[in-house]
PDB file of C-alpha atoms in Angstrom:
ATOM      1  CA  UNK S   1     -67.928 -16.684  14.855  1.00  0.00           C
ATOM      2  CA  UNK S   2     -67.093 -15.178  18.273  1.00  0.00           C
ATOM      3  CA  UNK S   3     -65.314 -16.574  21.406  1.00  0.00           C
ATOM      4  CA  UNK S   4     -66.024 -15.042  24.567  1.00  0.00           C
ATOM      5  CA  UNK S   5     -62.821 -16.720  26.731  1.00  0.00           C
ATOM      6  CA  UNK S   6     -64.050 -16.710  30.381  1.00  0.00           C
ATOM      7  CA  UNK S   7     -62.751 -18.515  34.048  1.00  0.00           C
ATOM      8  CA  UNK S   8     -59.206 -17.012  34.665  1.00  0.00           C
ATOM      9  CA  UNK S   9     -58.408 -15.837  37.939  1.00  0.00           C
ATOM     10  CA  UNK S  10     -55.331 -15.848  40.627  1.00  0.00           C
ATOM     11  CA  UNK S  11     -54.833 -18.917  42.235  1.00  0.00           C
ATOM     12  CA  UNK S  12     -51.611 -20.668  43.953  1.00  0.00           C
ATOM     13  CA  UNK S  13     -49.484 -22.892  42.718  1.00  0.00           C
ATOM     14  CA  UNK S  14     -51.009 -26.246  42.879  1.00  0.00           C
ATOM     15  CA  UNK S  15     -54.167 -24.987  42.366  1.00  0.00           C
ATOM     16  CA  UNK S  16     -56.971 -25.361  39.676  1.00  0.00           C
ATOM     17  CA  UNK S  17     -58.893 -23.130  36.924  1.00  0.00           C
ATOM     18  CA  UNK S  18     -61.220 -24.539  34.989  1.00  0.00           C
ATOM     19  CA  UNK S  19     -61.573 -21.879  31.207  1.00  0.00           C
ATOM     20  CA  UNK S  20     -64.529 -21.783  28.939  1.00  0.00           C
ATOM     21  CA  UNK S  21     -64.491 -20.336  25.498  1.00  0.00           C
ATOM     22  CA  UNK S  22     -68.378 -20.039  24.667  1.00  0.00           C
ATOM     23  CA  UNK S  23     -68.768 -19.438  20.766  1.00  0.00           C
ATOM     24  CA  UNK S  24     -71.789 -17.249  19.277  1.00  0.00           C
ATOM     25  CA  UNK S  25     -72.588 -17.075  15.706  1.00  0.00           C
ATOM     26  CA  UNK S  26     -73.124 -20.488  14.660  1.00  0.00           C
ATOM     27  CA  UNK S  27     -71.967 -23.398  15.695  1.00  0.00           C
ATOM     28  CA  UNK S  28     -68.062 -24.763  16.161  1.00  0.00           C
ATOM     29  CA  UNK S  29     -68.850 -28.085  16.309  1.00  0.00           C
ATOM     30  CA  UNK S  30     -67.117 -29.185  13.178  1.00  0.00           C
ATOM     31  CA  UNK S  31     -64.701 -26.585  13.441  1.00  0.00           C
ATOM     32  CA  UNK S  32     -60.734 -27.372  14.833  1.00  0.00           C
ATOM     33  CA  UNK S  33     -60.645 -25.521  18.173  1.00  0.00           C
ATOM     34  CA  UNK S  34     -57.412 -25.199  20.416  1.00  0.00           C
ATOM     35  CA  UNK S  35     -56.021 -23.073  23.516  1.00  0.00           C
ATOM     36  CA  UNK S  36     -52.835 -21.090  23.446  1.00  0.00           C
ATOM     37  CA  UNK S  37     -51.158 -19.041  26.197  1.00  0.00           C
ATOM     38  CA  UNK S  38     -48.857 -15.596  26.180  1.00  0.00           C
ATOM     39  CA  UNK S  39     -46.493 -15.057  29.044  1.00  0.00           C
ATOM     40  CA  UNK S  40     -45.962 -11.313  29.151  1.00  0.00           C
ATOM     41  CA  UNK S  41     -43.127 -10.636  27.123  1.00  0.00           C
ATOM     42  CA  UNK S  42     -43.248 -14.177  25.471  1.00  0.00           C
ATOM     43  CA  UNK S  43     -44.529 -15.576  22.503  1.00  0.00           C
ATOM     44  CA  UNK S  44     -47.814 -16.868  21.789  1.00  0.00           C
ATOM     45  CA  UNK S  45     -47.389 -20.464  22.509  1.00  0.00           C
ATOM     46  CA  UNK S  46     -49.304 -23.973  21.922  1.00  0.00           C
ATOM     47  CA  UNK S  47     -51.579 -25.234  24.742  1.00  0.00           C
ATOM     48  CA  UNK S  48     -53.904 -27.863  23.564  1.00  0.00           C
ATOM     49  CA  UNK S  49     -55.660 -28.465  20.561  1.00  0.00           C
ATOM     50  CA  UNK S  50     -59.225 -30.945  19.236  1.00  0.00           C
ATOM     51  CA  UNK S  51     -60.280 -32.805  16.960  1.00  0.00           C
ATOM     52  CA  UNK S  52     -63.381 -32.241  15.368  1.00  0.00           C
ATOM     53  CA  UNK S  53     -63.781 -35.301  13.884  1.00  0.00           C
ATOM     54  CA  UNK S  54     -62.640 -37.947  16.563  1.00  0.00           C
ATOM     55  CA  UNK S  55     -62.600 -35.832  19.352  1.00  0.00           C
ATOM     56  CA  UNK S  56     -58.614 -36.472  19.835  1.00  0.00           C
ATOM     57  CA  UNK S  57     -56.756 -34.116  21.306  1.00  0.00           C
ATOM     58  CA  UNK S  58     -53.053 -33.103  21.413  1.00  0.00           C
ATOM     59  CA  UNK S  59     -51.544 -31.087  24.271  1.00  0.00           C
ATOM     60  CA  UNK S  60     -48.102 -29.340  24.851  1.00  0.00           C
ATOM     61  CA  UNK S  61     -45.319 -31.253  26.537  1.00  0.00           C
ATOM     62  CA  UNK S  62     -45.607 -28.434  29.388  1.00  0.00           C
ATOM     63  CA  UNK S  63     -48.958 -29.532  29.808  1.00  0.00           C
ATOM     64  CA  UNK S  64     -49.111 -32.444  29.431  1.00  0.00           C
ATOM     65  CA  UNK S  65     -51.260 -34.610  32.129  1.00  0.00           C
ATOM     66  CA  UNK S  66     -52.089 -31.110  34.425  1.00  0.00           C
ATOM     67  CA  UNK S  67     -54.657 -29.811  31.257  1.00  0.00           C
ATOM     68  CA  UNK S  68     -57.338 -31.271  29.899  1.00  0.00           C
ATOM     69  CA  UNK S  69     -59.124 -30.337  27.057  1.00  0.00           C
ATOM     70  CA  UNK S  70     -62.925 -30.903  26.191  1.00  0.00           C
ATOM     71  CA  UNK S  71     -65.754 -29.905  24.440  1.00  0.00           C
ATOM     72  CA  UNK S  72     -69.447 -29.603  24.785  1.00  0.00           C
ATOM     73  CA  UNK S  73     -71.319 -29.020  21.055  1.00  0.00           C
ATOM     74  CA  UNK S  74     -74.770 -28.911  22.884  1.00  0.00           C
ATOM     75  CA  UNK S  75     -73.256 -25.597  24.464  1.00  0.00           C
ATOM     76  CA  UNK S  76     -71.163 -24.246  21.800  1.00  0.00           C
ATOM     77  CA  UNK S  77     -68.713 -24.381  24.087  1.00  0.00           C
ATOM     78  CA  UNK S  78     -64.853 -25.188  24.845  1.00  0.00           C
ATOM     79  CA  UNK S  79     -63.093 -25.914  28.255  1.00  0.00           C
ATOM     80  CA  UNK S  80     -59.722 -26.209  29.775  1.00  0.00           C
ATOM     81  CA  UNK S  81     -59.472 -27.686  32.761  1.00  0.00           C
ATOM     82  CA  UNK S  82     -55.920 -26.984  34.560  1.00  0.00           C
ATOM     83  CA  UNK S  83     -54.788 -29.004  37.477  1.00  0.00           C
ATOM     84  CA  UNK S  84     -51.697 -28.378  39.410  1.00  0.00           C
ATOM     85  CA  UNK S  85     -51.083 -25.173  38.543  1.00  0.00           C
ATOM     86  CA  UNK S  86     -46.946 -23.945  38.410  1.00  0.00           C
ATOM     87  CA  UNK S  87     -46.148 -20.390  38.191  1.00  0.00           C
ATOM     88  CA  UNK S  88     -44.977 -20.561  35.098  1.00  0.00           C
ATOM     89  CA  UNK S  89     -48.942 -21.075  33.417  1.00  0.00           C
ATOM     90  CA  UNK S  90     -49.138 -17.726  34.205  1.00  0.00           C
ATOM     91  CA  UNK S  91     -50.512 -16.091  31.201  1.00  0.00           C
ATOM     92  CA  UNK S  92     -53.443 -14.541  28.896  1.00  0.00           C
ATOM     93  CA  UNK S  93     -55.444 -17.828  27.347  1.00  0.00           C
ATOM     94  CA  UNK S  94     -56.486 -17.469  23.776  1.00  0.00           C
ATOM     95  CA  UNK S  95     -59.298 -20.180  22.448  1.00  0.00           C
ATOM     96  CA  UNK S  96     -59.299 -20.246  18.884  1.00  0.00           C
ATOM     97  CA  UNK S  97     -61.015 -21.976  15.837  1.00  0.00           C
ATOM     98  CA  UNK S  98     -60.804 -22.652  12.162  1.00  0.00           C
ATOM     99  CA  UNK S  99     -63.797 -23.492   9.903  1.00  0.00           C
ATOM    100  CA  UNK S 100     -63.126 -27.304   8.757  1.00  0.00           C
ATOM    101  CA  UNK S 101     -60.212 -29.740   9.568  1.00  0.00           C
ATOM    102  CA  UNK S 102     -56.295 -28.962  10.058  1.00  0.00           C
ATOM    103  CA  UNK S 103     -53.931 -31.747   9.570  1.00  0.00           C
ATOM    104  CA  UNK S 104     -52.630 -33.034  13.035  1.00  0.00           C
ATOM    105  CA  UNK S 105     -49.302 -31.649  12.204  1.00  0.00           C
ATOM    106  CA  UNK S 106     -50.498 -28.213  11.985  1.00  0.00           C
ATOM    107  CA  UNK S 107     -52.663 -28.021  14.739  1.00  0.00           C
ATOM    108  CA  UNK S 108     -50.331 -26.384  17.230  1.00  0.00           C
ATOM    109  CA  UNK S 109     -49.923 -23.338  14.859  1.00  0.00           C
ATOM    110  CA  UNK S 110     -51.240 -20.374  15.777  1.00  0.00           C
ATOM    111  CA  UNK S 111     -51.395 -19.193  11.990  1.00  0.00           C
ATOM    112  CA  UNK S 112     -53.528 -22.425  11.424  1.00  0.00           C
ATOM    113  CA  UNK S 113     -56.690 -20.797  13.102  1.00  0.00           C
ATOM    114  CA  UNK S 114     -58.399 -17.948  11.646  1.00  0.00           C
ATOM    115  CA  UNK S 115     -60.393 -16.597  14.292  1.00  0.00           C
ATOM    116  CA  UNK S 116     -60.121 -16.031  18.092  1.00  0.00           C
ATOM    117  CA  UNK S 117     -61.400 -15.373  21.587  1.00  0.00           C
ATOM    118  CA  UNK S 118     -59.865 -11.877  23.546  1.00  0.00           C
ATOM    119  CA  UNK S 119     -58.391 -14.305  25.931  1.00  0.00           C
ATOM    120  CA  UNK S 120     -58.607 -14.728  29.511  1.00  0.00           C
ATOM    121  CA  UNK S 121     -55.487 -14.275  32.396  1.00  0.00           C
ATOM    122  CA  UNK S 122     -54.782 -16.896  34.274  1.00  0.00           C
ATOM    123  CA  UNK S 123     -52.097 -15.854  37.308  1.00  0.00           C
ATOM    124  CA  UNK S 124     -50.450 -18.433  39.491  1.00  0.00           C
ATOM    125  CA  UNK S 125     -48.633 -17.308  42.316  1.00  0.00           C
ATOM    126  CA  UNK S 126     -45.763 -19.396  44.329  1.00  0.00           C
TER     127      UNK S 126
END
């Protein structure tokens, strides 16, 4: 599978970005897809995460009601739309995927997914 991460961009604070992480290959829609973000200098860090199954998702405290994650299996396709914007989003976005299910409790792991998108920077200025 491959993840072509698209939709970051500069935008103020307060502002909105909407990603999309289109997979080619075959399709992702039983597959456990998530975001995560790197702050220069940071570590790679949780962002949201789906379901496969149910379509539940799970979403980091920092995120928390500003992101919301979806997906469209008639597109092959994942999105992350980002409301209210704060500076400190600013940072590459990564989608990711792994073939089958991950228990909940794993699914903000970046060593849970085994493959992934080339990411996409997102930069939100004050």
């Amino acid at each position: 599978v491959q993840l072509q991460a698209s939709g970051g961009g500069l935008v103020q604070a307060g502002g909105s970005l909407k990603l999309s992480c289109a997979a080619s290959g075959r399709t992702i829609s039983r597959d456990n897809m998530a975001w995560f973000r790197q702050a220069a200098g940071k570590e790679r860090e949780f962002v949201a995460a789906i379901d496969p199954w149910n379509g539940s998702t799970r979403y980091a405290d920092s995120v928390k009601g500003r992101f919301t994650m979806s997906r469209d299996n008639a597109k092959n396709t994942l999105y992350l739309q980002m409301v209210s914007l704060k500076p400190e989003d600013t940072a590459i976005y990564y989608c990711a995927g792994r073939n089958g299910r991950i228990v909940t409790s794993a699914m903000n792991r970046a060593e849970s997914y085994s493959y992934w998108g080339q990411g996409t920077q997102v930069t939100v200025s004050s």
